[in-house]
PDB file of C-alpha atoms and ligand atoms in Angstrom:
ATOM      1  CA  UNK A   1     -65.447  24.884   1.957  1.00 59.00           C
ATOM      2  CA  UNK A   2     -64.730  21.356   2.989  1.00 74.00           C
ATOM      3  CA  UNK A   3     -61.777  20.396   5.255  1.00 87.00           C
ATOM      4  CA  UNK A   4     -59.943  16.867   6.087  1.00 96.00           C
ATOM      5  CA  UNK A   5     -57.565  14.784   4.527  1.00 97.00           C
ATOM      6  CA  UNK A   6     -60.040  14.384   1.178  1.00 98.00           C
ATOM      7  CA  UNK A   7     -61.743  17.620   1.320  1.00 97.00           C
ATOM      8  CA  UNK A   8     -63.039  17.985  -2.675  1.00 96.00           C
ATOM      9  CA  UNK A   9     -61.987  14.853  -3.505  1.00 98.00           C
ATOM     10  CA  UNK A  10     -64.315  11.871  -5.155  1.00 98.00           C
ATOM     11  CA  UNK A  11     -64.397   8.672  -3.353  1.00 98.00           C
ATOM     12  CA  UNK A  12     -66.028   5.620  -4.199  1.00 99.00           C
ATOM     13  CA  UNK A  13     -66.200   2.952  -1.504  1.00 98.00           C
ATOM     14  CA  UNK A  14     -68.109  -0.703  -1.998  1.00 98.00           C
ATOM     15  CA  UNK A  15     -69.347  -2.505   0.900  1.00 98.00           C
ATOM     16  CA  UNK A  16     -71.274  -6.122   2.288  1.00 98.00           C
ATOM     17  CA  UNK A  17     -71.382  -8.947   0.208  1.00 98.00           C
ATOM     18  CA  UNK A  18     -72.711  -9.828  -3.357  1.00 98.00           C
ATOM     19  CA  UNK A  19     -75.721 -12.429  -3.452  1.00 98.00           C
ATOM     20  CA  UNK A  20     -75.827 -14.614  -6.788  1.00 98.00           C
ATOM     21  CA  UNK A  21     -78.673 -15.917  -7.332  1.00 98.00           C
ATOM     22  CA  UNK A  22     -79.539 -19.859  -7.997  1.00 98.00           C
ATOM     23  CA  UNK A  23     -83.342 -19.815  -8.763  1.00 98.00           C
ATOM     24  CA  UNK A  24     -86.112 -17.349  -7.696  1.00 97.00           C
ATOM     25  CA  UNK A  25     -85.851 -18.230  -3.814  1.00 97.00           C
ATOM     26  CA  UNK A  26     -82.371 -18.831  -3.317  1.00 97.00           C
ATOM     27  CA  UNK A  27     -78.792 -17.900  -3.355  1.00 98.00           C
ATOM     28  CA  UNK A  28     -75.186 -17.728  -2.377  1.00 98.00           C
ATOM     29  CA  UNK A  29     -73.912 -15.774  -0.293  1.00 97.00           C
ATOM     30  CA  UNK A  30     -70.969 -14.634   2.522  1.00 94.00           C
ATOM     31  CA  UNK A  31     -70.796 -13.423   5.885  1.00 91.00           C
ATOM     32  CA  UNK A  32     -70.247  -9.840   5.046  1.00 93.00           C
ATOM     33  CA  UNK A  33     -72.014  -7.739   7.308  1.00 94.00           C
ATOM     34  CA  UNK A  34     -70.581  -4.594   5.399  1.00 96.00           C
ATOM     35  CA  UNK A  35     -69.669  -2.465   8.789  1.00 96.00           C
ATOM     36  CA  UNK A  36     -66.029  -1.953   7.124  1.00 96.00           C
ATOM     37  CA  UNK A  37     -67.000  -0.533   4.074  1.00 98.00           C
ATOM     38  CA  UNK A  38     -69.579   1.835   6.086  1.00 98.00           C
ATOM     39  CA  UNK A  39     -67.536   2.866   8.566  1.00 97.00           C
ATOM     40  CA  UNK A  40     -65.132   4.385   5.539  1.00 98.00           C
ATOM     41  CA  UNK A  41     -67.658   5.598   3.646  1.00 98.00           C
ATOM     42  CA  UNK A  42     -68.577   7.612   6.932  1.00 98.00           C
ATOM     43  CA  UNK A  43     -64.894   8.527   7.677  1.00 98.00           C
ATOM     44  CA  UNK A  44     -64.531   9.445   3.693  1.00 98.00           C
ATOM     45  CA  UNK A  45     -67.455  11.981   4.102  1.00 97.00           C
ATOM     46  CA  UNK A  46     -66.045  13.418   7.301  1.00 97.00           C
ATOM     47  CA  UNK A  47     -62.683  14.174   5.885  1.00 98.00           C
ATOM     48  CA  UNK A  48     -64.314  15.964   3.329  1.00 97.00           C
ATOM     49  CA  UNK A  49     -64.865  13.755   0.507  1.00 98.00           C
ATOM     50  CA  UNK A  50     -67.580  13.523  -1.929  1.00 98.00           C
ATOM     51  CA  UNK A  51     -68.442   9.721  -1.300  1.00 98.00           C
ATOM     52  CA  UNK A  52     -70.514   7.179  -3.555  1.00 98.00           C
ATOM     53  CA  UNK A  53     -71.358   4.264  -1.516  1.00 98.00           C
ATOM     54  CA  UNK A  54     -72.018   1.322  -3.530  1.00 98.00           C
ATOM     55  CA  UNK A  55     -73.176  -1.395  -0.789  1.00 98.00           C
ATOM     56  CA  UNK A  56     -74.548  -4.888  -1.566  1.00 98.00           C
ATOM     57  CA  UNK A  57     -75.903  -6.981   1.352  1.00 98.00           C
ATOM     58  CA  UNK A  58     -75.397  -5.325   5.092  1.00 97.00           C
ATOM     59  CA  UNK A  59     -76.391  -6.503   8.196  1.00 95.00           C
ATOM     60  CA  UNK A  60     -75.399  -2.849   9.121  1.00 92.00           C
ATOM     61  CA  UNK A  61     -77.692   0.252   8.931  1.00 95.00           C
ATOM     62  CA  UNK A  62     -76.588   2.207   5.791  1.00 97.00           C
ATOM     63  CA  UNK A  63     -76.050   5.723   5.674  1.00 96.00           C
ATOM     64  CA  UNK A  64     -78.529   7.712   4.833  1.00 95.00           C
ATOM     65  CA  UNK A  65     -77.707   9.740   1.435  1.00 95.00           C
ATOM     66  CA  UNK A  66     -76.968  13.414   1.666  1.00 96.00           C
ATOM     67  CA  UNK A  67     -75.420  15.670  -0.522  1.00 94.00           C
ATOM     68  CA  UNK A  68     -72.232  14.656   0.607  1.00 95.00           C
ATOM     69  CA  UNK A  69     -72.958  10.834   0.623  1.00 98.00           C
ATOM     70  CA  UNK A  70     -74.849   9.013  -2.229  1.00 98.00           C
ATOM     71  CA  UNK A  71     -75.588   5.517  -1.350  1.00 98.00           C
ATOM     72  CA  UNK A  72     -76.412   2.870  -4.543  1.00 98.00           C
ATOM     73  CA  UNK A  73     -77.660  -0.384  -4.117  1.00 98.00           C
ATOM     74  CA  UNK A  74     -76.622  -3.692  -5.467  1.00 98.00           C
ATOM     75  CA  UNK A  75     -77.297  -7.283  -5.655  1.00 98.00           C
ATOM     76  CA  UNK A  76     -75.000  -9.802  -7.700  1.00 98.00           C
ATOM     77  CA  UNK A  77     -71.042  -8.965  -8.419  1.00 98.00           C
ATOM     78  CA  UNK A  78     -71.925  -8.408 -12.664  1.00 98.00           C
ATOM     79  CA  UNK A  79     -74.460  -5.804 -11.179  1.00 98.00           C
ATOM     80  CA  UNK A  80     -70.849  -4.411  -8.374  1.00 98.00           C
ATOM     81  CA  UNK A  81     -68.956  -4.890 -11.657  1.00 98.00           C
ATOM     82  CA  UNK A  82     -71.588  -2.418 -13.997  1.00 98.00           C
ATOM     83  CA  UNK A  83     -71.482  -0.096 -10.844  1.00 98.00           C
ATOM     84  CA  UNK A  84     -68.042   0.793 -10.262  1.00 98.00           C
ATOM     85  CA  UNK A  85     -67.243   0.637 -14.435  1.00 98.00           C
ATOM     86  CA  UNK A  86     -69.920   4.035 -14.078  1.00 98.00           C
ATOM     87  CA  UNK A  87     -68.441   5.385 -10.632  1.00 98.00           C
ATOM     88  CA  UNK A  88     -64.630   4.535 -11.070  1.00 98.00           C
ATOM     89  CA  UNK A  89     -63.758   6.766 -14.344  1.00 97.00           C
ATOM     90  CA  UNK A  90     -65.003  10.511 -12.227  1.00 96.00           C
ATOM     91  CA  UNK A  91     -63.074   8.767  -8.882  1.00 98.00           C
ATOM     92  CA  UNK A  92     -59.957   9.558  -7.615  1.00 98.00           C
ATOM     93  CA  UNK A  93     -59.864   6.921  -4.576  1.00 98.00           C
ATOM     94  CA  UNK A  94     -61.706   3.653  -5.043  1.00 98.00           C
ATOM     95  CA  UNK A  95     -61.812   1.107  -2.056  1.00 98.00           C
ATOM     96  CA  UNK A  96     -62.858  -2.711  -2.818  1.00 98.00           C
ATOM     97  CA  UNK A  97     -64.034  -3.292   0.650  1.00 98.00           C
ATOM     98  CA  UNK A  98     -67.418  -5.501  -0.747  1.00 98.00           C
ATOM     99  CA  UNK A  99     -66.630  -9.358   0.040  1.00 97.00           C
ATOM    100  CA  UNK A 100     -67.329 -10.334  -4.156  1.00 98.00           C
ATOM    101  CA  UNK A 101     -68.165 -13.593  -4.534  1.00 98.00           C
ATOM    102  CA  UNK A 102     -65.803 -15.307  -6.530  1.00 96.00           C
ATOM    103  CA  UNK A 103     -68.067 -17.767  -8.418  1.00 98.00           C
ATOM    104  CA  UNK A 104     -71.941 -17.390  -9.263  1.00 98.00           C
ATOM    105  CA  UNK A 105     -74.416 -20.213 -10.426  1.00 98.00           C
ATOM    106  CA  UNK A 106     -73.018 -20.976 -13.857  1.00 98.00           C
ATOM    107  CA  UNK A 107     -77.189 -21.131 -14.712  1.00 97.00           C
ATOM    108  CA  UNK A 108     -80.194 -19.038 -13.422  1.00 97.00           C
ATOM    109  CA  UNK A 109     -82.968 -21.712 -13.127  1.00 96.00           C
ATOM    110  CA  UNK A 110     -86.463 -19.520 -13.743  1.00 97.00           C
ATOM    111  CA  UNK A 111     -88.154 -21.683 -11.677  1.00 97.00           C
ATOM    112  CA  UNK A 112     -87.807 -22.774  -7.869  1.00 96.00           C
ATOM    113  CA  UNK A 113     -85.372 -26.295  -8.396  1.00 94.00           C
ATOM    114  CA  UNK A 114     -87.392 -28.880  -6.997  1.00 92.00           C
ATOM    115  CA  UNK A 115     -86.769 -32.102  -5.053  1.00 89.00           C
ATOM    116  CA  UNK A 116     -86.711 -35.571  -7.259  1.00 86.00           C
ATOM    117  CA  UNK A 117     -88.492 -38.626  -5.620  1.00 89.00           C
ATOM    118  CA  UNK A 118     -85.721 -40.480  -6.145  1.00 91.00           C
ATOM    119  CA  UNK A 119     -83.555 -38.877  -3.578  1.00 90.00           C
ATOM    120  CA  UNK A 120     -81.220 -37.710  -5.534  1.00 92.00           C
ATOM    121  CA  UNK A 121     -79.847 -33.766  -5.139  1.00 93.00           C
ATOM    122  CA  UNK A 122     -79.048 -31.290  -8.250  1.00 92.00           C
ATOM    123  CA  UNK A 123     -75.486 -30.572  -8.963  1.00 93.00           C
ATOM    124  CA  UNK A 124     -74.454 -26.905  -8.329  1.00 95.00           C
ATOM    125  CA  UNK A 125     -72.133 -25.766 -11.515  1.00 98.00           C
ATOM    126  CA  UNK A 126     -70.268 -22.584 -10.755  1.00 98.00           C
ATOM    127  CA  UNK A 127     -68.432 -20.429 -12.785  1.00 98.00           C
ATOM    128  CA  UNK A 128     -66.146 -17.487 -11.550  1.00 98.00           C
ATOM    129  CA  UNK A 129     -67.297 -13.979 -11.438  1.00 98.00           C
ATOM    130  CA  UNK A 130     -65.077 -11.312 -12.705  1.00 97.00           C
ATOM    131  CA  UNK A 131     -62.561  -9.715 -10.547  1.00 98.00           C
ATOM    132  CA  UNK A 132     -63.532  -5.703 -10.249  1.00 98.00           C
ATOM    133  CA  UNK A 133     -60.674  -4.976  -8.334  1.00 98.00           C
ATOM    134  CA  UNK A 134     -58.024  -6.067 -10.671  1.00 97.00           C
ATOM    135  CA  UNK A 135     -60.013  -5.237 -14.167  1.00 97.00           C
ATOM    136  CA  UNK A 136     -59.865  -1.487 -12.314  1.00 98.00           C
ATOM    137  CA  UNK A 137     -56.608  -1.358 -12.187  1.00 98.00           C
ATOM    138  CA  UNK A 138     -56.189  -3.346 -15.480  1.00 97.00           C
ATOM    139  CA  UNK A 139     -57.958  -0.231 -17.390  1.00 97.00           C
ATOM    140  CA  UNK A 140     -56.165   2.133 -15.338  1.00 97.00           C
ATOM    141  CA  UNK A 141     -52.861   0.967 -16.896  1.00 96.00           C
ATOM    142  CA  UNK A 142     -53.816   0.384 -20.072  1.00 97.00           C
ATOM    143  CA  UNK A 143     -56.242   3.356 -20.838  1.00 96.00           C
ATOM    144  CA  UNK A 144     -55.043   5.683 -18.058  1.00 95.00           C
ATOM    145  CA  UNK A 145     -58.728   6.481 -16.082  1.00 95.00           C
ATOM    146  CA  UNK A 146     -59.808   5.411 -13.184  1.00 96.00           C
ATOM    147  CA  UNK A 147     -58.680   6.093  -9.732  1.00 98.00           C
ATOM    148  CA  UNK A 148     -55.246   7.770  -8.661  1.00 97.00           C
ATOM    149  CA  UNK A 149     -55.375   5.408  -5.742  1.00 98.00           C
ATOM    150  CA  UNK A 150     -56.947   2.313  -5.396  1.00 98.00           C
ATOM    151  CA  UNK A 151     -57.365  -0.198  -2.535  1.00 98.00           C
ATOM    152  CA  UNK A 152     -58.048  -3.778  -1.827  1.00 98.00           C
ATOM    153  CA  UNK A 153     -58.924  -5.769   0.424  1.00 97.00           C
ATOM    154  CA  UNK A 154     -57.883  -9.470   1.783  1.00 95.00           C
ATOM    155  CA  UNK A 155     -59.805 -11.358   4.012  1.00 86.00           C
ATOM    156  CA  UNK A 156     -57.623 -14.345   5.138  1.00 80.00           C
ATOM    157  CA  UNK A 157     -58.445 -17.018   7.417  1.00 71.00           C
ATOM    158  CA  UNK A 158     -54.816 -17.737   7.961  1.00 66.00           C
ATOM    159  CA  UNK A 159     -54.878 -21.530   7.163  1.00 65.00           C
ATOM    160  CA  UNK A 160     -52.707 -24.336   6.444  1.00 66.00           C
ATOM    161  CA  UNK A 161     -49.740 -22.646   8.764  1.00 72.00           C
ATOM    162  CA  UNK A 162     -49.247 -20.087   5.656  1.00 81.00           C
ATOM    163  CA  UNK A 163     -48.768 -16.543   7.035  1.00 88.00           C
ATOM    164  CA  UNK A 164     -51.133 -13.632   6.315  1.00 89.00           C
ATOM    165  CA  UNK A 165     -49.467 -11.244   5.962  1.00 91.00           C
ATOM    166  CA  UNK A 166     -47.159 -13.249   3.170  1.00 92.00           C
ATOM    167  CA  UNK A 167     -50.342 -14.353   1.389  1.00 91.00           C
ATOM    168  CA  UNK A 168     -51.812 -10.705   1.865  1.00 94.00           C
ATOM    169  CA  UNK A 169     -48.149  -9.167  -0.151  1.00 94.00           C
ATOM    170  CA  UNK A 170     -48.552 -12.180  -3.138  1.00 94.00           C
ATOM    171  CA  UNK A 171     -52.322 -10.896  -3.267  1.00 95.00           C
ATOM    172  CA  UNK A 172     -51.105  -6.991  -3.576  1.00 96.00           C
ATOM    173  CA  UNK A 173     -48.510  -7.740  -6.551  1.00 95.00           C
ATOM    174  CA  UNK A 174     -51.301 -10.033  -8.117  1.00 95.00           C
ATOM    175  CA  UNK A 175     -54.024  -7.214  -8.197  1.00 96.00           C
ATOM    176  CA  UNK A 176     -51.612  -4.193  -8.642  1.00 97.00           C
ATOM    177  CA  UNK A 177     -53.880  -2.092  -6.106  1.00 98.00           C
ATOM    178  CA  UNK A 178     -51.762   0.493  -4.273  1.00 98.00           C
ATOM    179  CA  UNK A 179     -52.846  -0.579  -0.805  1.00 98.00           C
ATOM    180  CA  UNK A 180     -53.923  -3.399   0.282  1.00 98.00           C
ATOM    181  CA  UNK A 181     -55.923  -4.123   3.820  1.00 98.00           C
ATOM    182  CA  UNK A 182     -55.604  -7.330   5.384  1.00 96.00           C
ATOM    183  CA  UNK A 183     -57.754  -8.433   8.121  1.00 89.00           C
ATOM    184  CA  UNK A 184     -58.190 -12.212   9.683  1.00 74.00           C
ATOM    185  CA  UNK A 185     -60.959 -13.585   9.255  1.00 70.00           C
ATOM    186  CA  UNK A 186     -63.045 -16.807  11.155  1.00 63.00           C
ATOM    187  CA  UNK A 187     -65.887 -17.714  12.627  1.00 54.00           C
ATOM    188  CA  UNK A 188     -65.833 -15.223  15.654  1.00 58.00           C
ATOM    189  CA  UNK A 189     -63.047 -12.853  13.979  1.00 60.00           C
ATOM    190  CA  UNK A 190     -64.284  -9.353  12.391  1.00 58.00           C
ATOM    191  CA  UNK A 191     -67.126 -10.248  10.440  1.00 69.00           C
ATOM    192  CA  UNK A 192     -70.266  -8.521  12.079  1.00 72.00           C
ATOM    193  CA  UNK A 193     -67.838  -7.388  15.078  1.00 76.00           C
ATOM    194  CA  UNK A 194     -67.493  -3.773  15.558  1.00 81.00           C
ATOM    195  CA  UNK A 195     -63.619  -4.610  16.637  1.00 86.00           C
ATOM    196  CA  UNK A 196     -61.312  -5.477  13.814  1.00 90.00           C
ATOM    197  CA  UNK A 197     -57.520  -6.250  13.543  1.00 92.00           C
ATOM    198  CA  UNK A 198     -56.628  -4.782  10.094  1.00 94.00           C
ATOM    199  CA  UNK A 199     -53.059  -4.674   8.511  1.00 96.00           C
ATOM    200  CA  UNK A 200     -52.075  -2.093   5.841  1.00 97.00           C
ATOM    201  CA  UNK A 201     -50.059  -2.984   3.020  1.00 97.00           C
ATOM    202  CA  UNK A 202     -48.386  -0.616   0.658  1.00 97.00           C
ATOM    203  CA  UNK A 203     -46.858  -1.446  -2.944  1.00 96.00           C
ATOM    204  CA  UNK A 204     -43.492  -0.410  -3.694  1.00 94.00           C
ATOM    205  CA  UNK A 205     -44.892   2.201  -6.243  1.00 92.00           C
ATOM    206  CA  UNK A 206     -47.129   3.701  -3.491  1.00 94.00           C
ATOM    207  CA  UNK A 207     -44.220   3.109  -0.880  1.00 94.00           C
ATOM    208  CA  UNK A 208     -42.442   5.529  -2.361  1.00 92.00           C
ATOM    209  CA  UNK A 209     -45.243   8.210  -1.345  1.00 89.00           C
ATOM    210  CA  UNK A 210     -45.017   7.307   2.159  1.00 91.00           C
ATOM    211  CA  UNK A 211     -43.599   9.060   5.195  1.00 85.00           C
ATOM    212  CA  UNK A 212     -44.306   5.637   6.981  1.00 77.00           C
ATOM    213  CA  UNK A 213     -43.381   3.065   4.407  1.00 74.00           C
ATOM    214  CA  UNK A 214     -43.973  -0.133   6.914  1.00 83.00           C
ATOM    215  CA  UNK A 215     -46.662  -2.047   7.021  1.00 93.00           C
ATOM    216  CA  UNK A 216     -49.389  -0.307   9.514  1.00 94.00           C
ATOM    217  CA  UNK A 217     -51.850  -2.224  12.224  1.00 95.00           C
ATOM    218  CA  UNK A 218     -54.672  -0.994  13.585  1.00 95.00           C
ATOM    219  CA  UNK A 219     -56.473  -3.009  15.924  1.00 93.00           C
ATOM    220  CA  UNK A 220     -59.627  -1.282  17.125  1.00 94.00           C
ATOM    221  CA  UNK A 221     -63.392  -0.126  16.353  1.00 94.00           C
ATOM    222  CA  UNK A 222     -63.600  -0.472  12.615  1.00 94.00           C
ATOM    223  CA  UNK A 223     -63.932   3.464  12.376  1.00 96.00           C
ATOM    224  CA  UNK A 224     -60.794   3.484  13.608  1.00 97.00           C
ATOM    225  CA  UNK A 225     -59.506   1.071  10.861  1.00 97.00           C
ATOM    226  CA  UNK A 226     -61.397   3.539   8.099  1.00 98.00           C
ATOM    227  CA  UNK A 227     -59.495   6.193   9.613  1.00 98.00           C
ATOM    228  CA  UNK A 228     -56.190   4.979   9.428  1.00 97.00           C
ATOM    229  CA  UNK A 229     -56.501   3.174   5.866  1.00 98.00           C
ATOM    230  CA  UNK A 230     -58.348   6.524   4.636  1.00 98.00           C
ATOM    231  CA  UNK A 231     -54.802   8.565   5.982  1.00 97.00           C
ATOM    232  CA  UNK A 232     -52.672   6.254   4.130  1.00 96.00           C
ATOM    233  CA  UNK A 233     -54.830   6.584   0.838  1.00 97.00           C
ATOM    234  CA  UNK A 234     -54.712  10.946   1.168  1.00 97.00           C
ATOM    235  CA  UNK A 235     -50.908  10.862   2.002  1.00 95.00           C
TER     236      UNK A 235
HETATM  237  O1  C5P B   1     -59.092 -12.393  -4.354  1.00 70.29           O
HETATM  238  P1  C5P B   1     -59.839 -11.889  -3.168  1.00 70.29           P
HETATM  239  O2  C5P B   1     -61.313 -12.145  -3.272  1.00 70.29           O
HETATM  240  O3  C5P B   1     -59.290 -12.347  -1.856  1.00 70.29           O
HETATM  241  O4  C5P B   1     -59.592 -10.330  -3.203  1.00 70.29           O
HETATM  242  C1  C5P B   1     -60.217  -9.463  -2.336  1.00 70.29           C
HETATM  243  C2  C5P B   1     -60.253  -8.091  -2.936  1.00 70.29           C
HETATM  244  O5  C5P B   1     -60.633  -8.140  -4.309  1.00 70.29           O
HETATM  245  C3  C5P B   1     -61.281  -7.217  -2.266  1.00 70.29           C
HETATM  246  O6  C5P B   1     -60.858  -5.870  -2.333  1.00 70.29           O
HETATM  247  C4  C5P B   1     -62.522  -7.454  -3.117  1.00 70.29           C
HETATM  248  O7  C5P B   1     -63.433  -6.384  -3.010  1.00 70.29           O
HETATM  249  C5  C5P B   1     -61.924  -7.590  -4.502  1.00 70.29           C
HETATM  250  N1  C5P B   1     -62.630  -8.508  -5.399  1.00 70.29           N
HETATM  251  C6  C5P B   1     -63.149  -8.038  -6.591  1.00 70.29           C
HETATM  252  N2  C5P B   1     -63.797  -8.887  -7.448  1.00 70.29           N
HETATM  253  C7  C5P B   1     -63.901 -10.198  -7.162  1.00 70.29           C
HETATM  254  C8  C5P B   1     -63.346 -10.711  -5.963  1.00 70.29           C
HETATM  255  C9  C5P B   1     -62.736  -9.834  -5.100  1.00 70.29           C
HETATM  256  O8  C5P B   1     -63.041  -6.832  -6.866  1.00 70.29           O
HETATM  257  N3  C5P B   1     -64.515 -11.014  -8.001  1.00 70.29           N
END
């Protein structure tokens, strides 16, 4: 028998970023390097859990898959979004930590777009991808499945003299998670780093369930981070 804080429990964790493709050689993409959503899978498995990793592109080693730790593979957001729609349903924790892209290619071109003579460049149309996190806990509200706890996650760069942790409460009430992890993000800040500063947010519903109801910071290795963020989801 399984001990820890989710011992028997199903966990579903995404990781890295989402690549959407523009033609057959290229692509957009983000700086995930996925190490977050790793290190929580890990820390889900050792507390017990049954974990589904569902991990796009990672710089990071992944996990190898055991019987306590299945690890699924995906390329594009539609492909995240068709993933956790399966996972989310048998789950009773589900954390967003995958950095979706927001907006794909609005076309696929089937062949490699090719430079004009005239020296012009193509226009890139985008249009925006759906949001997983927030149709999750959409159809948890309206059709009552999905997880008992859910949690996002907000990357913010901090700009334009607007505080974090402000723009990281709007972002909790807009997707209706339960918790929401903030971390700062930049050019030398936590992405790729094993070191991370993360915040952890609570909503008033899930406030409620809390011994410690204020926000929590971790700043350390990002096991550390899983650790903490994984407590808060069991309690
Ligand atoms: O809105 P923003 O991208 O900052 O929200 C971040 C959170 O929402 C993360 O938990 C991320 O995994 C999730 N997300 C999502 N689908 C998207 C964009 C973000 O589930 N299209």
């Amino acid at each position: 028998p399984s001990t820890g804080v989710l011992a028997g429990r199903r966990v579903v964790i995404t990781a890295g970023g989402t690549r959407e493709p523009l033609d057959p050689v290229r692509y957009l993409g983000n700086r995930s390097s996925g190490k977050q959503g790793i290190a929580l899978a890990q820390e889900a498995a050792a507390q017990g859990a049954h974990v589904h990793l569902i991990a796009g592109i990672v710089e990071a080693e992944l996990p190898r898959g055991t019987a306590r730790l299945q690890v699924e593979r995906i390329e594009t957001a539609q492909e995240l979004q068709e993933a956790v729609q399966r996972a989310a349903p048998e789950a009773d924790l589900l954390v967003m930590a995958a950095a979706v892209a927001d907006f794909r290619p609005a076309e696929y071109a089937q062949a490699k777009i090719k430079k004009t003579d005239n020296g012009g460049a193509p226009v890139i149309t985008l249009t925006r991808n759906p949001d997983i996190l927030a149709e999750t806990v959409h159809r948890r509200s309206v059709e009552g499945i999905g997880p008992r706890v859910i949690v996002g996650f907000a990357a913010e760069t901090g700009d334009e003299g607007s505080d974090p942790l402000t723009l990281a409460q709007q972002k909790l009430q807009r997707k209706g998670c339960d918790l929401l992890v903030l971390n700062r993000v930049g050019e030398n800040l936590v992405f790729g780093e094993d070191a991370t500063e993360v915040h952890i947010l609570a909503s008033e519903s899930a406030r409620a369930q809390l011994k410690d109801s204020e926000v929590i910071s971790v700043r350390g290795t990002k096991a550390q981070a899983a650790e903490a963020v994984l407590l808060q989801a069991a309690e």
